[in-house]
């Protein structure tokens, strides 16, 4: 599991100070997963969810060096001494998800993937442009992770897998607020037309990615009783909430209150 040792910055007037504290508290209260549970996935469960867990385990792993590099030089955050420490803890939390899923794969004797074409596409997309594009690509995957982990939670009879999904869902719901804050601050000061163009491009990316996700992982959704209509409406609802939050933050001068809003179930 990833662990990041960070010293606390001097400034305390940043909205990212709360996020730094949140990620630290989260790191220090790891979930109590029932690793002792003797249940193992049945052959049919393995066939339905095994490949999807492999892909998500790979996708959750990122060193985030490009993200950190872009963020350190971005004018919106250059003066914020809390931003980078919070970002590093956020990346560590994602690595932790990958670590937990990896342990689950090992336990079920499912091999870990070292690469996958979809993962390569997303990593390349994140490297294409600046911080905003990088964060937008990342948060698109996180929005879609919510319905995926909800379905995975209900797709098998494994208590262990269920508890892992519950923990990741808890973390990912917070990540949406965190990323909305970052994107909202990046877009602050842009004219209305620029914001609309960015929102439109983001929506196109989201819809394309959602279709790909369904195509790749529909067996998990179907095992949990979801049809395409439910997946699409849930995913679009999460994305609409995210876009609304980004827009509110881009307009607002007060952003510290973004921590507790946008509740996601
Ligand atoms: Fe994650
Ligand atoms: Fe996340």
XYZ file of C-alpha atoms and ligand atoms in Angstrom:
267
model
C 0.000 0.000 0.000
C 1.187 3.431 -0.772
C 2.251 5.702 2.002
C 3.261 9.318 1.651
C 5.179 11.187 4.309
C 4.429 14.871 4.067
C 5.198 17.834 6.194
C 2.414 20.367 6.791
C 2.676 23.615 4.871
C 2.624 26.892 6.729
C -0.412 28.494 5.081
C -3.863 27.596 6.477
C -6.104 29.766 4.336
C -6.531 27.350 1.465
C -9.556 25.132 0.695
C -7.011 22.378 0.075
C -5.967 22.461 3.719
C -9.277 20.703 4.517
C -8.611 18.175 1.776
C -5.123 17.557 3.097
C -6.643 16.839 6.508
C -9.361 14.648 4.971
C -6.873 12.493 3.040
C -4.616 12.176 6.081
C -7.525 11.075 8.292
C -8.680 8.644 5.621
C -5.200 7.185 5.290
C -4.968 6.721 9.028
C -8.308 4.889 9.276
C -7.943 1.965 6.864
C -11.025 -0.155 6.290
C -11.501 -3.354 8.277
C -11.832 -5.820 5.432
C -12.882 -9.425 6.194
C -9.766 -11.026 4.687
C -10.378 -14.036 6.926
C -13.688 -14.801 5.202
C -13.394 -18.225 3.592
C -15.721 -17.449 0.676
C -14.094 -17.651 -2.755
C -15.676 -16.509 -5.998
C -17.478 -19.283 -7.851
C -16.432 -20.132 -11.406
C -19.433 -18.255 -12.716
C -18.699 -15.178 -10.552
C -15.083 -15.248 -11.691
C -16.198 -15.248 -15.308
C -18.524 -12.285 -14.718
C -16.289 -10.002 -12.646
C -12.688 -11.251 -12.853
C -11.626 -9.382 -15.992
C -13.281 -6.156 -14.797
C -11.497 -6.240 -11.432
C -8.217 -6.807 -13.280
C -8.832 -3.727 -15.443
C -9.845 -1.498 -12.548
C -6.913 -2.667 -10.446
C -4.601 -1.545 -13.235
C -6.470 1.711 -13.864
C -6.412 2.724 -10.180
C -2.635 2.595 -10.182
C -0.915 5.835 -11.212
C 2.204 7.544 -9.988
C 0.640 10.877 -10.940
C 3.973 12.470 -11.842
C 2.479 14.304 -14.852
C -0.429 15.575 -12.769
C 1.896 16.826 -10.028
C 4.219 18.473 -12.575
C 1.360 20.313 -14.300
C -0.218 21.316 -10.996
C 3.041 22.714 -9.594
C 3.362 25.154 -12.454
C -0.312 26.117 -12.802
C -1.005 29.782 -11.920
C -4.222 28.931 -10.017
C -2.268 26.883 -7.457
C 1.288 28.208 -7.519
C 0.748 30.277 -4.363
C -1.229 27.602 -2.515
C 1.126 25.688 -0.258
C -1.593 23.119 0.586
C -2.433 22.122 -2.962
C 0.498 19.810 -3.753
C 0.527 17.994 -0.391
C -3.219 17.317 -0.759
C -2.718 16.150 -4.349
C 0.010 13.728 -3.312
C -2.239 12.231 -0.646
C -5.051 11.944 -3.195
C -2.753 10.028 -5.562
C -1.663 7.796 -2.689
C -5.320 7.038 -1.944
C -5.850 5.931 -5.550
C -2.764 3.731 -5.315
C -4.227 2.266 -2.157
C -7.380 1.269 -4.086
C -5.175 -0.488 -6.599
C -3.287 -2.199 -3.770
C -6.459 -3.488 -2.099
C -7.888 -4.766 -5.395
C -4.500 -6.346 -6.151
C -4.581 -8.253 -2.845
C -8.089 -9.440 -3.698
C -6.926 -10.652 -7.124
C -3.973 -12.493 -5.532
C -6.288 -14.139 -3.025
C -8.597 -15.319 -5.801
C -5.575 -16.422 -7.875
C -6.502 -14.037 -10.676
C -3.380 -12.629 -12.348
C -2.772 -8.881 -12.186
C -2.646 -7.094 -15.541
C 0.491 -5.179 -16.442
C -1.142 -3.303 -19.320
C -4.414 -2.986 -21.205
C -5.272 -1.042 -24.357
C -7.984 1.008 -22.611
C -5.623 1.933 -19.794
C -2.989 2.995 -22.346
C -5.544 5.256 -24.106
C -6.488 6.984 -20.847
C -2.880 7.458 -19.801
C -2.093 8.987 -23.202
C -5.142 11.265 -23.018
C -3.993 12.542 -19.624
C -0.596 13.399 -21.096
C -2.020 15.267 -24.072
C -2.584 18.661 -22.505
C -2.357 20.695 -19.322
C -3.678 20.319 -15.818
C -7.320 20.940 -16.731
C -7.429 18.189 -19.373
C -5.560 15.843 -17.056
C -8.024 16.450 -14.199
C -11.025 16.235 -16.562
C -9.939 12.835 -17.930
C -9.266 11.564 -14.421
C -12.586 12.746 -12.983
C -14.468 11.270 -15.945
C -13.172 7.851 -14.952
C -14.035 8.574 -11.317
C -17.645 9.514 -12.106
C -18.028 6.201 -13.927
C -16.290 4.329 -11.132
C -19.297 5.110 -8.902
C -21.879 3.007 -10.823
C -19.213 0.387 -11.576
C -18.317 -0.224 -7.917
C -21.991 -0.085 -6.935
C -22.690 -2.879 -9.421
C -19.561 -4.837 -8.459
C -20.612 -4.605 -4.798
C -23.867 -6.404 -5.660
C -22.613 -8.754 -8.370
C -21.222 -11.569 -6.187
C -21.749 -13.168 -2.773
C -18.255 -12.271 -1.579
C -18.405 -10.262 1.666
C -14.797 -9.267 1.156
C -15.370 -7.874 -2.325
C -18.467 -6.070 -1.079
C -16.587 -4.380 1.748
C -13.774 -3.361 -0.628
C -16.339 -1.783 -2.971
C -18.038 0.062 -0.104
C -14.697 1.547 0.970
C -13.730 2.580 -2.551
C -17.189 4.092 -3.141
C -16.804 6.153 0.022
C -13.432 7.457 -1.165
C -14.508 8.066 -4.755
C -17.565 10.105 -3.728
C -15.185 12.471 -1.914
C -12.804 12.489 -4.888
C -15.568 13.949 -7.062
C -15.822 16.940 -4.749
C -12.069 17.284 -4.626
C -11.723 17.212 -8.407
C -14.680 19.595 -8.817
C -12.822 22.060 -6.610
C -9.657 21.750 -8.698
C -11.492 22.107 -12.014
C -13.712 24.916 -10.710
C -10.680 26.908 -9.577
C -8.891 26.297 -12.884
C -11.931 27.641 -14.754
C -12.468 30.625 -12.459
C -12.000 33.826 -14.388
C -12.789 32.280 -17.776
C -15.569 33.877 -19.801
C -18.945 32.123 -20.024
C -18.309 30.961 -23.587
C -14.998 29.311 -22.708
C -16.628 27.537 -19.760
C -19.461 26.298 -21.975
C -17.043 24.957 -24.605
C -15.052 23.147 -21.914
C -18.221 21.675 -20.390
C -19.364 20.507 -23.814
C -16.013 18.810 -24.588
C -16.063 17.203 -21.153
C -19.607 15.907 -21.767
C -18.527 14.398 -25.108
C -15.590 12.680 -23.401
C -17.872 11.463 -20.618
C -20.482 9.956 -22.958
C -17.881 8.199 -25.094
C -16.164 6.796 -22.012
C -19.494 5.691 -20.505
C -20.346 3.723 -23.653
C -16.909 2.089 -23.600
C -17.293 1.240 -19.920
C -20.646 -0.437 -20.551
C -19.233 -2.352 -23.500
C -16.281 -3.578 -21.421
C -18.016 -4.282 -18.110
C -21.658 -4.983 -18.843
C -21.381 -8.502 -17.389
C -20.756 -6.949 -13.957
C -23.757 -4.634 -14.286
C -25.995 -7.434 -15.518
C -24.890 -9.708 -12.673
C -25.999 -6.965 -10.291
C -29.358 -6.603 -12.052
C -28.605 -3.377 -13.897
C -29.680 -2.808 -17.486
C -28.160 -0.216 -19.807
C -30.901 2.306 -19.105
C -30.219 2.279 -15.359
C -26.455 2.515 -15.908
C -26.823 5.416 -18.328
C -29.249 7.419 -16.188
C -27.219 6.922 -12.987
C -23.933 7.814 -14.692
C -25.425 10.900 -16.377
C -26.934 12.046 -13.077
C -23.533 11.826 -11.360
C -21.908 13.688 -14.216
C -24.558 16.442 -14.179
C -23.948 16.931 -10.427
C -20.228 17.147 -11.049
C -20.604 19.705 -13.819
C -22.956 21.766 -11.664
C -20.428 21.748 -8.820
C -17.553 22.750 -11.106
C -19.652 25.576 -12.498
C -20.675 26.785 -8.997
C -17.057 26.819 -7.822
C -15.875 28.588 -10.958
C -18.360 31.379 -10.198
C -18.056 31.473 -6.426
C -15.469 33.356 -4.426
C -16.014 31.002 -1.509
C -14.829 27.501 -2.189
C -13.995 26.049 1.211
C -17.583 24.840 1.627
C -17.207 22.433 -1.294
C -16.056 19.701 1.056
C -19.426 18.555 2.346
C -21.648 19.151 -0.634
C -22.564 17.014 -3.622
C -23.545 13.989 -1.566
C -23.393 10.804 -3.621
C -24.919 7.506 -2.616
Fe -9.900 5.070 -6.946
Fe -10.741 8.480 -7.291
